[in-house]
Each structure stands twice: as structure tokens, then as C-alpha cells.
PDB file of C-alpha atoms in Angstrom:
ATOM      1  CA  MET A   1     -33.548   7.086  17.368  1.00 93.00           C
ATOM      2  CA  SER A   2     -34.951   5.432  14.200  1.00 98.00           C
ATOM      3  CA  LEU A   3     -32.930   3.496  11.648  1.00 98.00           C
ATOM      4  CA  ALA A   4     -33.131   6.404   9.213  1.00 98.00           C
ATOM      5  CA  GLU A   5     -31.930   8.797  11.764  1.00 98.00           C
ATOM      6  CA  VAL A   6     -28.972   6.610  12.658  1.00 98.00           C
ATOM      7  CA  ARG A   7     -28.128   6.191   8.878  1.00 98.00           C
ATOM      8  CA  ASN A   8     -28.291  10.010   8.399  1.00 98.00           C
ATOM      9  CA  GLU A   9     -25.921  10.425  11.303  1.00 98.00           C
ATOM     10  CA  ILE A  10     -23.572   7.787   9.822  1.00 98.00           C
ATOM     11  CA  ASN A  11     -23.668   9.633   6.423  1.00 98.00           C
ATOM     12  CA  ARG A  12     -22.769  12.894   8.416  1.00 98.00           C
ATOM     13  CA  ILE A  13     -19.900  11.187  10.041  1.00 98.00           C
ATOM     14  CA  ASP A  14     -18.658   9.480   6.722  1.00 98.00           C
ATOM     15  CA  ASP A  15     -18.861  12.992   5.066  1.00 98.00           C
ATOM     16  CA  SER A  16     -16.614  14.360   7.941  1.00 98.00           C
ATOM     17  CA  MET A  17     -14.250  11.417   7.781  1.00 98.00           C
ATOM     18  CA  LYS A  18     -13.838  11.791   4.023  1.00 98.00           C
ATOM     19  CA  LYS A  19     -12.718  15.386   4.371  1.00 98.00           C
ATOM     20  CA  MET A  20     -10.291  14.391   7.002  1.00 98.00           C
ATOM     21  CA  PHE A  21      -9.024  11.408   4.716  1.00 98.00           C
ATOM     22  CA  ASP A  22      -8.469  13.892   1.895  1.00 98.00           C
ATOM     23  CA  GLU A  23      -6.312  16.058   4.198  1.00 98.00           C
ATOM     24  CA  ARG A  24      -4.420  12.998   5.212  1.00 98.00           C
ATOM     25  CA  MET A  25      -3.720  12.092   1.654  1.00 98.00           C
ATOM     26  CA  LEU A  26      -2.652  15.722   0.850  1.00 98.00           C
ATOM     27  CA  CYS A  27      -0.057  15.325   3.845  1.00 98.00           C
ATOM     28  CA  SER A  28       0.975  12.082   2.356  1.00 97.00           C
ATOM     29  CA  ASN A  29       1.736  13.743  -0.989  1.00 98.00           C
ATOM     30  CA  GLU A  30       3.958  16.278   0.908  1.00 98.00           C
ATOM     31  CA  VAL A  31       5.693  13.419   2.847  1.00 98.00           C
ATOM     32  CA  ALA A  32       6.472  11.823  -0.596  1.00 97.00           C
ATOM     33  CA  LYS A  33       7.786  15.129  -1.940  1.00 97.00           C
ATOM     34  CA  VAL A  34      10.149  15.634   1.121  1.00 98.00           C
ATOM     35  CA  LYS A  35      11.222  12.015   0.877  1.00 96.00           C
ATOM     36  CA  ILE A  36      12.015  12.332  -2.756  1.00 95.00           C
ATOM     37  CA  GLN A  37      13.988  15.556  -2.089  1.00 95.00           C
ATOM     38  CA  THR A  38      15.919  13.873   0.795  1.00 96.00           C
ATOM     39  CA  ASN A  39      16.474  10.612  -1.111  1.00 93.00           C
ATOM     40  CA  ASP A  40      14.479   8.737   1.599  1.00 95.00           C
ATOM     41  CA  LYS A  41      12.463   5.547   1.575  1.00 95.00           C
ATOM     42  CA  VAL A  42       8.722   5.436   1.728  1.00 97.00           C
ATOM     43  CA  PHE A  43       8.400   2.526   4.065  1.00 96.00           C
ATOM     44  CA  LYS A  44       9.574   3.339   7.690  1.00 95.00           C
ATOM     45  CA  PRO A  45       8.541   0.266   9.873  1.00 91.00           C
ATOM     46  CA  LEU A  46       9.768   1.844  13.083  1.00 91.00           C
ATOM     47  CA  ARG A  47       7.903   5.007  12.491  1.00 93.00           C
ATOM     48  CA  GLU A  48       4.717   3.020  11.771  1.00 93.00           C
ATOM     49  CA  LYS A  49       5.320   1.021  14.906  1.00 92.00           C
ATOM     50  CA  GLU A  50       5.592   4.267  16.868  1.00 95.00           C
ATOM     51  CA  ILE A  51       2.382   5.481  15.351  1.00 96.00           C
ATOM     52  CA  CYS A  52       0.465   2.235  16.200  1.00 95.00           C
ATOM     53  CA  GLU A  53       1.695   2.108  19.884  1.00 96.00           C
ATOM     54  CA  ARG A  54      -0.435   5.364  20.297  1.00 96.00           C
ATOM     55  CA  PHE A  55      -3.477   3.220  19.599  1.00 97.00           C
ATOM     56  CA  THR A  56      -3.020  -0.144  21.168  1.00 95.00           C
ATOM     57  CA  ASP A  57      -5.859   0.226  23.585  1.00 97.00           C
ATOM     58  CA  ASP A  58      -8.363   0.276  20.695  1.00 97.00           C
ATOM     59  CA  GLU A  59      -7.755  -2.685  18.398  1.00 96.00           C
ATOM     60  CA  GLU A  60     -10.542  -1.578  15.940  1.00 97.00           C
ATOM     61  CA  TYR A  61      -9.060   1.868  15.509  1.00 97.00           C
ATOM     62  CA  LEU A  62      -5.614   0.417  15.303  1.00 96.00           C
ATOM     63  CA  THR A  63      -6.690  -1.661  12.300  1.00 95.00           C
ATOM     64  CA  PHE A  64      -8.078   1.458  10.769  1.00 97.00           C
ATOM     65  CA  VAL A  65      -4.927   3.500  11.210  1.00 97.00           C
ATOM     66  CA  LYS A  66      -2.842   0.569   9.733  1.00 95.00           C
ATOM     67  CA  LYS A  67      -4.940   0.557   6.727  1.00 97.00           C
ATOM     68  CA  VAL A  68      -4.789   4.341   6.283  1.00 97.00           C
ATOM     69  CA  MET A  69      -1.020   4.121   6.469  1.00 97.00           C
ATOM     70  CA  GLN A  70      -0.928   1.304   3.865  1.00 97.00           C
ATOM     71  CA  ILE A  71      -3.058   3.416   1.572  1.00 97.00           C
ATOM     72  CA  SER A  72      -0.815   6.452   2.149  1.00 98.00           C
ATOM     73  CA  ARG A  73       2.345   4.382   1.318  1.00 98.00           C
ATOM     74  CA  LYS A  74       0.809   3.104  -1.840  1.00 97.00           C
ATOM     75  CA  ARG A  75       0.026   6.616  -2.826  1.00 97.00           C
ATOM     76  CA  GLN A  76       3.569   7.679  -2.006  1.00 97.00           C
ATOM     77  CA  TYR A  77       5.082   4.907  -4.099  1.00 96.00           C
ATOM     78  CA  GLY A  78       2.805   6.100  -7.079  1.00 95.00           C
ATOM     79  CA  ILE A  79       4.376   9.499  -6.667  1.00 95.00           C
ATOM     80  CA  PHE A  80       7.973   8.043  -6.574  1.00 94.00           C
ATOM     81  CA  ILE A  81       7.146   6.074  -9.728  1.00 91.00           C
ATOM     82  CA  ASP A  82       5.847   9.281 -11.499  1.00 89.00           C
ATOM     83  CA  THR A  83       8.861  11.270 -10.394  1.00 89.00           C
ATOM     84  CA  PHE A  84      11.733   8.804 -11.028  1.00 79.00           C
ATOM     85  CA  SER A  85      10.728   7.300 -14.430  1.00 66.00           C
ATOM     86  CA  GLU A  86      14.400   7.341 -15.263  1.00 54.00           C
ATOM     87  CA  SER A  87      16.024   6.276 -11.961  1.00 56.00           C
ATOM     88  CA  THR A  88      17.405   3.119 -10.604  1.00 54.00           C
ATOM     89  CA  CYS A  89      14.043   1.753  -9.279  1.00 58.00           C
ATOM     90  CA  TRP A  90      12.714   2.319 -12.763  1.00 66.00           C
ATOM     91  CA  GLU A  91      14.918  -0.510 -14.167  1.00 75.00           C
ATOM     92  CA  SER A  92      13.222  -3.057 -12.016  1.00 78.00           C
ATOM     93  CA  ILE A  93       9.838  -1.551 -12.756  1.00 82.00           C
ATOM     94  CA  ASN A  94      10.643  -1.568 -16.514  1.00 82.00           C
ATOM     95  CA  GLU A  95      11.451  -5.327 -16.155  1.00 86.00           C
ATOM     96  CA  ASP A  96       8.041  -5.914 -14.562  1.00 87.00           C
ATOM     97  CA  LYS A  97       6.279  -3.744 -17.184  1.00 87.00           C
ATOM     98  CA  CYS A  98       7.862  -5.755 -20.025  1.00 88.00           C
ATOM     99  CA  HIS A  99       6.841  -9.053 -18.342  1.00 89.00           C
ATOM    100  CA  ILE A 100       3.316  -7.903 -17.740  1.00 92.00           C
ATOM    101  CA  SER A 101       3.079  -6.590 -21.376  1.00 89.00           C
ATOM    102  CA  LYS A 102       4.218 -10.023 -22.768  1.00 92.00           C
ATOM    103  CA  THR A 103       2.239 -12.364 -20.375  1.00 93.00           C
ATOM    104  CA  GLY A 104      -0.556 -10.254 -19.005  1.00 95.00           C
ATOM    105  CA  GLU A 105       0.585 -11.281 -15.528  1.00 96.00           C
ATOM    106  CA  LEU A 106       2.610  -9.843 -12.652  1.00 96.00           C
ATOM    107  CA  GLU A 107       4.527 -12.528 -10.790  1.00 96.00           C
ATOM    108  CA  LEU A 108       5.860 -11.747  -7.195  1.00 96.00           C
ATOM    109  CA  LYS A 109       8.054 -13.810  -5.037  1.00 96.00           C
ATOM    110  CA  LEU A 110       8.100 -12.315  -1.517  1.00 96.00           C
ATOM    111  CA  LYS A 111       9.559 -13.066   1.839  1.00 96.00           C
ATOM    112  CA  ALA A 112       7.552 -11.910   4.952  1.00 95.00           C
ATOM    113  CA  ASP A 113       9.215 -10.453   8.009  1.00 90.00           C
ATOM    114  CA  ASN A 114       7.757 -11.950  11.096  1.00 83.00           C
ATOM    115  CA  THR A 115       9.649  -9.545  13.339  1.00 79.00           C
ATOM    116  CA  SER A 116       7.995  -6.545  11.492  1.00 69.00           C
ATOM    117  CA  THR A 117      11.228  -4.438  11.913  1.00 77.00           C
ATOM    118  CA  LYS A 118      12.454  -4.626   8.329  1.00 84.00           C
ATOM    119  CA  GLY A 119       9.424  -5.505   6.338  1.00 90.00           C
ATOM    120  CA  LEU A 120       5.737  -6.553   6.280  1.00 94.00           C
ATOM    121  CA  ASN A 121       4.431  -9.620   7.936  1.00 93.00           C
ATOM    122  CA  VAL A 122       2.422 -12.157   5.912  1.00 95.00           C
ATOM    123  CA  ASN A 123      -0.865 -10.754   6.998  1.00 94.00           C
ATOM    124  CA  ASP A 124       0.170  -7.253   5.919  1.00 94.00           C
ATOM    125  CA  ILE A 125       1.384  -8.614   2.529  1.00 96.00           C
ATOM    126  CA  LEU A 126      -1.804 -10.362   1.921  1.00 96.00           C
ATOM    127  CA  SER A 127      -3.614  -7.168   2.865  1.00 95.00           C
ATOM    128  CA  VAL A 128      -1.769  -5.116   0.402  1.00 97.00           C
ATOM    129  CA  ILE A 129      -2.204  -7.504  -2.564  1.00 97.00           C
ATOM    130  CA  SER A 130      -5.996  -8.219  -1.784  1.00 95.00           C
ATOM    131  CA  ASP A 131      -6.666  -4.375  -1.636  1.00 95.00           C
ATOM    132  CA  SER A 132      -5.685  -3.947  -5.246  1.00 94.00           C
ATOM    133  CA  ALA A 133      -8.347  -4.022  -7.879  1.00 91.00           C
ATOM    134  CA  LEU A 134      -6.292  -6.620  -9.648  1.00 96.00           C
ATOM    135  CA  GLU A 135      -7.341 -10.226 -10.071  1.00 96.00           C
ATOM    136  CA  ILE A 136      -5.214 -12.853  -8.108  1.00 97.00           C
ATOM    137  CA  LYS A 137      -4.635 -15.863 -10.411  1.00 97.00           C
ATOM    138  CA  LYS A 138      -2.530 -17.930  -8.116  1.00 97.00           C
ATOM    139  CA  LEU A 139      -1.367 -17.394  -4.450  1.00 97.00           C
ATOM    140  CA  THR A 140       0.786 -19.751  -2.159  1.00 98.00           C
ATOM    141  CA  VAL A 141       2.097 -19.094   1.314  1.00 97.00           C
ATOM    142  CA  SER A 142       4.726 -21.373   2.823  1.00 96.00           C
ATOM    143  CA  GLU A 143       5.381 -21.952   6.375  1.00 93.00           C
ATOM    144  CA  ASN A 144       8.671 -20.064   6.307  1.00 92.00           C
ATOM    145  CA  GLY A 145       6.948 -16.808   5.050  1.00 93.00           C
ATOM    146  CA  MET A 146       7.464 -17.194   1.204  1.00 97.00           C
ATOM    147  CA  ILE A 147       4.701 -15.779  -0.775  1.00 97.00           C
ATOM    148  CA  GLU A 148       4.397 -16.393  -4.490  1.00 97.00           C
ATOM    149  CA  VAL A 149       1.603 -14.651  -6.228  1.00 97.00           C
ATOM    150  CA  VAL A 150       0.450 -14.403  -9.900  1.00 97.00           C
ATOM    151  CA  ILE A 151      -1.887 -11.530 -10.782  1.00 97.00           C
ATOM    152  CA  ASN A 152      -3.717 -11.031 -13.957  1.00 96.00           C
ATOM    153  CA  VAL A 153      -3.085  -7.523 -15.348  1.00 96.00           C
ATOM    154  CA  HIS A 154      -5.730  -6.277 -17.971  1.00 88.00           C
ATOM    155  CA  ASP A 155      -4.315  -4.405 -21.006  1.00 81.00           C
ATOM    156  CA  ASP A 156      -5.055  -0.958 -19.858  1.00 90.00           C
ATOM    157  CA  ASP A 157      -3.140   1.968 -18.508  1.00 91.00           C
ATOM    158  CA  ARG A 158      -4.963   2.091 -14.982  1.00 94.00           C
ATOM    159  CA  ALA A 159      -4.275  -1.773 -14.458  1.00 95.00           C
ATOM    160  CA  MET A 160      -0.617  -1.431 -15.705  1.00 93.00           C
ATOM    161  CA  ARG A 161       0.058   1.417 -13.171  1.00 93.00           C
ATOM    162  CA  GLU A 162      -1.568  -0.297 -10.279  1.00 96.00           C
ATOM    163  CA  ALA A 163       0.352  -3.459 -10.891  1.00 96.00           C
ATOM    164  CA  LEU A 164       3.683  -1.459 -11.241  1.00 94.00           C
ATOM    165  CA  VAL A 165       2.883   0.455  -7.900  1.00 95.00           C
ATOM    166  CA  LEU A 166       2.046  -2.908  -6.147  1.00 97.00           C
ATOM    167  CA  ALA A 167       5.237  -4.571  -7.377  1.00 95.00           C
ATOM    168  CA  TYR A 168       7.482  -1.535  -6.366  1.00 94.00           C
ATOM    169  CA  MET A 169       5.642  -1.244  -2.999  1.00 96.00           C
ATOM    170  CA  LEU A 170       6.189  -4.970  -2.112  1.00 96.00           C
ATOM    171  CA  SER A 171       9.560  -5.033  -3.435  1.00 93.00           C
ATOM    172  CA  GLU A 172      10.491  -2.333  -0.910  1.00 94.00           C
ATOM    173  CA  GLU A 173       8.455  -3.594   1.959  1.00 95.00           C
ATOM    174  CA  THR A 174       9.430  -7.298   2.039  1.00 94.00           C
ATOM    175  CA  ILE A 175      12.822  -8.934   2.624  1.00 86.00           C
TER     176      ILE A 175
END
């Protein structure tokens, strides 16, 4: 097979994966709606552990599945924010929004969970932060799992929403 033929096959597979990813995200939207109706939380570490255990024999695929679950949760947090603009969680989000508006920065102090039964571990927290399109200004990680991060947030609606979803997600997924 030539390089061009292999690339064409990769393109075909990528197109198929995109369709399946879109289906997965539609399911994620439905999960968020059910969780909102039942007053449930987005992050379910034991459910995610159960899913991961299905793929422990293939570390590369397991990494892929973990990333898809992270993206799915982020989408669900966005749906929660859009739905509960007047709820309890909104009070904390409004504080973050006011701070961002005044300083142009999102400041987070997070505690990692090394057991991964209640929250994200350090690597997962750093993955969530680094996957955002926001600029990290300062990041420190202490030996005891404390993470302090300062993120620049540009003055536009997209960046503000991304920062608020990130803050909400990490406040719910860390201890």
C-alpha cells in the first residue's frame, strides 16, 4: 500500500469515528438531561472505573476512552450551567465570573485524589486544564496533590464560558 492509500484509509476511518463521536456526544446530552431531572451529579468515578475496567487489556484504547469520557463530562457541565443559571451552583460560578471580569484571570486551588474514588488524580486534573483553549499563566503542583493554577481569560463570551465550565467541572471533580 502506498502512503497516499494509507492516508486515504485513515481519512475514511476518521470520518467513521467522527460520526460515532457525534453519536456519543448526543448520548452525553441525554445523560445530562436525565441527571438534571434526577438531581444527580455529572461525575461518577465508580462508573468511570467500571467502564475503564472493560479496556484494561489495551492501554492506548483505554487512554482514548478516558479522554472521551472527560470531553463528555465537560459537555455535561456546560449543559448544567446553561440549565441552572439561577441555582446553587450558579452562586459559586457567579463569584468566578465576577473575579474573571475584574482581573481577566481564573484562579483555582484544587486537591487531587490519589485513590481516584472521590475525585480526579493529579494527571487527570492537569489533562482537563491543558485541554482547554485557555492560556495557563501559572501552575504549581505540590507533593501532597495541591494544584494552584492561574488562567488568563480573554474578554469574550466564548473564553468566559469555557473558564466557567472548567471551574465548575474541577470544583465538582476534585476534593
